Coordinates of C-alpha atoms in Angstrom, one line a residue:
X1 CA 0.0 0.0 0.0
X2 CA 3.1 2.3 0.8
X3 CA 5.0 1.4 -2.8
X4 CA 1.4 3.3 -4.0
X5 CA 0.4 5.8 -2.2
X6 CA 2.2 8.3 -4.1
X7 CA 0.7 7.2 -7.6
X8 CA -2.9 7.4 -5.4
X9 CA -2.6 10.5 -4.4
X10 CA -1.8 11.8 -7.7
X11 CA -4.5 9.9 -9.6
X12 CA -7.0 11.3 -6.9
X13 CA -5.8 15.0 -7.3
X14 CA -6.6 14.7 -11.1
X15 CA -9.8 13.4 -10.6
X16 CA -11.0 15.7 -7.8
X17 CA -9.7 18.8 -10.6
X18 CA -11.7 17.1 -13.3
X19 CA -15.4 16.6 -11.2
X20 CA -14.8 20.4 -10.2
X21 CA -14.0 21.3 -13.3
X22 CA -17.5 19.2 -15.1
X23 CA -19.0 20.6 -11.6
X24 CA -18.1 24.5 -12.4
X25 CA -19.1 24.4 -16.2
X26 CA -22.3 22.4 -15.4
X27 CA -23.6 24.3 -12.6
X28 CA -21.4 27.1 -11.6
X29 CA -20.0 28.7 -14.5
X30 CA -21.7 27.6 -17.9
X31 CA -20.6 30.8 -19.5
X32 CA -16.8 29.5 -18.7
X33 CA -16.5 27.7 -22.4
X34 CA -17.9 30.5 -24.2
X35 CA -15.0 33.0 -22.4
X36 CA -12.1 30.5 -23.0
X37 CA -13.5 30.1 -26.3
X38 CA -13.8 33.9 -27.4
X39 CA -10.7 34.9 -25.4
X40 CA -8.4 32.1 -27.6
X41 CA -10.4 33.6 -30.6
X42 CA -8.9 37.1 -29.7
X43 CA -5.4 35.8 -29.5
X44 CA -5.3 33.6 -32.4
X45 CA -7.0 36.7 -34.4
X46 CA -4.5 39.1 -33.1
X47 CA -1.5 37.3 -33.9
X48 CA -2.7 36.4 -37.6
X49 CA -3.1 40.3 -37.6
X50 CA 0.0 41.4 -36.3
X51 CA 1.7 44.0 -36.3
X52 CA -1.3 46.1 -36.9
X53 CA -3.1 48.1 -34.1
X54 CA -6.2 46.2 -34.2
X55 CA -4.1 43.0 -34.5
X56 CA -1.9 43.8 -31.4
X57 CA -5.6 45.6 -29.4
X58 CA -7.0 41.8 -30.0
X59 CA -4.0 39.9 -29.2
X60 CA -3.6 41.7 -25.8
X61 CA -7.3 42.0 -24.8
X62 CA -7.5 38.0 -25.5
X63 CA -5.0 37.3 -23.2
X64 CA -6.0 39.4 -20.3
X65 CA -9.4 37.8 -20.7
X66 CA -8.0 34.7 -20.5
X67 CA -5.9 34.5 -17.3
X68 CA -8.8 36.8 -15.6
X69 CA -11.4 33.9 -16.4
X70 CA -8.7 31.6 -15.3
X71 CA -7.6 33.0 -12.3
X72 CA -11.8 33.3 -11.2
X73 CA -12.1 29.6 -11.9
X74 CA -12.9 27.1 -8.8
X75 CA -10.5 24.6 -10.1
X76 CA -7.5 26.6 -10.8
X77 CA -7.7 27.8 -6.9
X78 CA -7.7 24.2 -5.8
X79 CA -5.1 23.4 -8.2
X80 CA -3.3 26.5 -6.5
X81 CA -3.7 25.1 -3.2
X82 CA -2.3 21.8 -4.0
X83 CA 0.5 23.1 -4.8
X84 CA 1.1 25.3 -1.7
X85 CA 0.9 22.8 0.4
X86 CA 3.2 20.3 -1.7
X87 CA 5.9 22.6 -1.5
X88 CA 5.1 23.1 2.6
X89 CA 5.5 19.1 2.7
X90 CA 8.3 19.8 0.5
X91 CA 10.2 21.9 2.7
X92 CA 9.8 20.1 5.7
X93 CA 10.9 16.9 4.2
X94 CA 14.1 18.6 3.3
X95 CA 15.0 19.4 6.7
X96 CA 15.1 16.0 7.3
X97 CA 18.1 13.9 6.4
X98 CA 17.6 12.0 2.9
X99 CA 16.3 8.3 3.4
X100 CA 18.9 5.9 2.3
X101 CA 17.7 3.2 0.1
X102 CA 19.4 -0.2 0.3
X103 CA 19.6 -2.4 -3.0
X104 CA 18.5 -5.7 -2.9
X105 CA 21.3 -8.0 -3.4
X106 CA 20.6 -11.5 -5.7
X107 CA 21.3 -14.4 -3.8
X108 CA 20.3 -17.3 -7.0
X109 CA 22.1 -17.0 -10.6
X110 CA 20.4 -17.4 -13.2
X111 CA 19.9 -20.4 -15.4
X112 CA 20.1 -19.9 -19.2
X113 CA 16.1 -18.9 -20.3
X114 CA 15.6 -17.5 -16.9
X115 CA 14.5 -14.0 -15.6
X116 CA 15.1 -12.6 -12.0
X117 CA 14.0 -9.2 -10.9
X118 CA 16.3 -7.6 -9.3
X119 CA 16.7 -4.9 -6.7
X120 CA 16.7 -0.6 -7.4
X121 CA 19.0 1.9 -6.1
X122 CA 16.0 4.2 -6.1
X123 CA 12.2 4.3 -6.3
X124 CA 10.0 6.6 -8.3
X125 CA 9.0 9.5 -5.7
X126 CA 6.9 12.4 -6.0
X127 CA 8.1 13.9 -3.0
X128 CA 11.5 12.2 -1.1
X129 CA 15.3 13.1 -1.1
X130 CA 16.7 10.4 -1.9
X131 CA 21.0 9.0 -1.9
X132 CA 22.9 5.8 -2.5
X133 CA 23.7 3.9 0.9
X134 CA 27.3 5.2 3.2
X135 CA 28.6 1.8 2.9
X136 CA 29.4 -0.1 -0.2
X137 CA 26.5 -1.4 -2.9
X138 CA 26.0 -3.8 -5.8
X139 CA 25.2 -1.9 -8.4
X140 CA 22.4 -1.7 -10.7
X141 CA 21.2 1.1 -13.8
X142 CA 19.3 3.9 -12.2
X143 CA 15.9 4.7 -14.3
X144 CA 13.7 7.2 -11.7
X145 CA 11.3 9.9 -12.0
X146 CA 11.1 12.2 -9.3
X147 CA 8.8 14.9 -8.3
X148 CA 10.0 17.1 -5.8
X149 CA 13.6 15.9 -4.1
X150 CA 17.1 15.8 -4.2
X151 CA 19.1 13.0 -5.2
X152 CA 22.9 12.0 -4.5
X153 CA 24.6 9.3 -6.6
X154 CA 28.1 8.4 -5.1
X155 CA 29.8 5.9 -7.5
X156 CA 33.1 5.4 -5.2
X157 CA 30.9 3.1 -2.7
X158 CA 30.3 0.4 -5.7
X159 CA 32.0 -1.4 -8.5
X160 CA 30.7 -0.2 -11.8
X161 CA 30.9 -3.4 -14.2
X162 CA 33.1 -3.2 -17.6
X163 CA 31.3 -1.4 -20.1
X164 CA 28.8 1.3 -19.9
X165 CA 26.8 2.3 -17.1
X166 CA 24.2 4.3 -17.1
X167 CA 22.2 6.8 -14.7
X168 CA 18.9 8.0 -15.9
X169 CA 16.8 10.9 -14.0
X170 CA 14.3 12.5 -14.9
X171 CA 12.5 15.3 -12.4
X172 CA 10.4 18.0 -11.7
X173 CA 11.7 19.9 -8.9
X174 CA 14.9 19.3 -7.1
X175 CA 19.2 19.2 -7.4
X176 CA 20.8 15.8 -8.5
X177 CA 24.5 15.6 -7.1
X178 CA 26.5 12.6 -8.9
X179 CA 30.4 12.0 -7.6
X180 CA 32.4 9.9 -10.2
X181 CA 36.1 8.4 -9.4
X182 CA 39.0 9.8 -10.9
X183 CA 39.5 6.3 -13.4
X184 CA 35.5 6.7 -14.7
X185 CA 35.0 8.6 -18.1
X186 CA 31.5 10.6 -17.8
X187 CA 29.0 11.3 -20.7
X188 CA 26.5 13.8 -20.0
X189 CA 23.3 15.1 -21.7
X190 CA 21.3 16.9 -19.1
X191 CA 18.3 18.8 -20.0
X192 CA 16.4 21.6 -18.1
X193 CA 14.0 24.2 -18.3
X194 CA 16.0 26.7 -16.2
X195 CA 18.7 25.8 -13.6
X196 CA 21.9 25.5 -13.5
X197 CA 25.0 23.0 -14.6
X198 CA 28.8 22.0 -12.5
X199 CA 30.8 19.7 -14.3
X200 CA 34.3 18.9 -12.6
X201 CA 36.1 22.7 -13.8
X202 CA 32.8 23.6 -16.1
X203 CA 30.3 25.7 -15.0
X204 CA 27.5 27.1 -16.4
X205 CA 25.0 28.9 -14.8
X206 CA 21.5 30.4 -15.7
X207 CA 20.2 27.8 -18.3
X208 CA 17.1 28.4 -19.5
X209 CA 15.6 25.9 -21.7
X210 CA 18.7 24.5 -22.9
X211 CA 20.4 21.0 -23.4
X212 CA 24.0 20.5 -22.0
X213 CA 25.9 17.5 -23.4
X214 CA 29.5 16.9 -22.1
X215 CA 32.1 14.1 -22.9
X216 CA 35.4 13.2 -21.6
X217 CA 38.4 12.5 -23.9
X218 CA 39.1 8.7 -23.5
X219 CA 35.6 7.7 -23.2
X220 CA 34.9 5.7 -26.4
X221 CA 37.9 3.5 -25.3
X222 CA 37.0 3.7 -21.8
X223 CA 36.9 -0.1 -19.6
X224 CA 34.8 1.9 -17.4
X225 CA 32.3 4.6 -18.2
X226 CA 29.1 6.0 -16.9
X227 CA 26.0 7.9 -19.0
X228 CA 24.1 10.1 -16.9
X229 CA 20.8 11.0 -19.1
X230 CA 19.3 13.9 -16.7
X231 CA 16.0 15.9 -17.2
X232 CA 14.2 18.6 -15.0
X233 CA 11.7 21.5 -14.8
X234 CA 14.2 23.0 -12.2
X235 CA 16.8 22.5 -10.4
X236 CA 21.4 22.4 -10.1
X237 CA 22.7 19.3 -11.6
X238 CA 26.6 19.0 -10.0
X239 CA 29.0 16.4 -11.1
X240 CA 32.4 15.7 -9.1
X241 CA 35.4 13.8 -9.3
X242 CA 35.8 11.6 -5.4

């Protein structure tokens, strides 16, 4: 019940959104299609009219009706609330110390034709910090999605097997810290809506809807190499040498 309470509690914020939304057209607001409707008019009119005064009157007039009939909606001020308090839960969650995940370690080999699941690193989380255990792991590919939360990946604590290894995040809200050994080559392709980038020496700052991709020199003939695939609405993305 735990592994879905997350999943649960966002397939029931949707639906409440939805039933007020039917609920506020229905009963509350009937007039609310005919105002989104006329408003988009006004804007799609405007900008096929451009740059003439009329064009740019329309254009402008659409869009103010549109975020005043949004903004007086039922729905968007739930929606609104939601997300006060998840970044409230948010905040207090990280003043706590991030929960460390153990990976499940396979005790049976398998046969040839045979399948075993095998342990995570991490879990999908809509809201959690999460980091790779203090003492040393097996390792296993990381593929998460994350809401809200920081995650740490240190690779010294593990063996990284020959070939290539790869680290996959993908997140709303939250920084992603990854420390690398000195004998790993690193191939990078983070994207991110605005935030920020630290890459051993490189830094870039202020990103805004932009897709960094980094790779070190002897990585093609690498033994041992990592691909770190990142993604975000928000957030710092800082990789180290340990």
């Amino acid at each position: 019940m735990l592994r879905n309470m997350n999943t649960d509690y966002l397939n029931w914020i949707v639906l409440i959104g939805i039933l007020l939304l039917l609920l506020e057209v229905v009963f509350f607001n009937g007039g609310l299609i005919i105002a989104v409707v006329l408003s988009t008019g006004c804007i799609y009119l405007g900008s096929r009219w451009k740059p003439g005064f009329m064009g740019k009157m329309l254009y402008w007039i659409g869009w103010i009706w549109l975020i005043i009939t949004v903004l007086n909606m039922i729905t968007f001020r739930y929606f609104f609330c939601v997300v006060l308090v998840s970044i409230v839960v948010q905040f207090f969650q990280s003043q706590k110390k991030p929960k460390e995940i153990k990976p499940a370690t396979l005790e049976n080999v398998s046969k040839p034709g045979e399948f075993h699941k095998q342990g995570s690193l991490f879990k999908n989380k809509l809201f959690a910090n999460q980091t790779t255990p203090e003492h040393v792991y097996e390792w296993n590919d990381i593929n998460i999605q994350v809401g809200v939360g920081n995650t740490i990946i240190d690779l010294s604590d593990t063996v990284l097997p020959n070939g290539e290894a790869v680290i996959s995040i993908r997140s709303l809200i939250g920084n992603i810290q990854i420390l690398v050994p000195y004998e790993v080559e690193v191939q990078l392709n983070h994207s991110i809506i605005v935030g920020s980038v630290t890459i051993f020496q490189e830094k870039e700052h202020r990103i805004v809807n932009e897709t960094v991709v980094y790779k070190s020199g002897e990585y093609d003939q690498a033994e041992q190499k990592v691909k770190i695939i990142t993604a975000g609405l928000t957030g710092k993305l800082e990789v180290k040498r340990v």
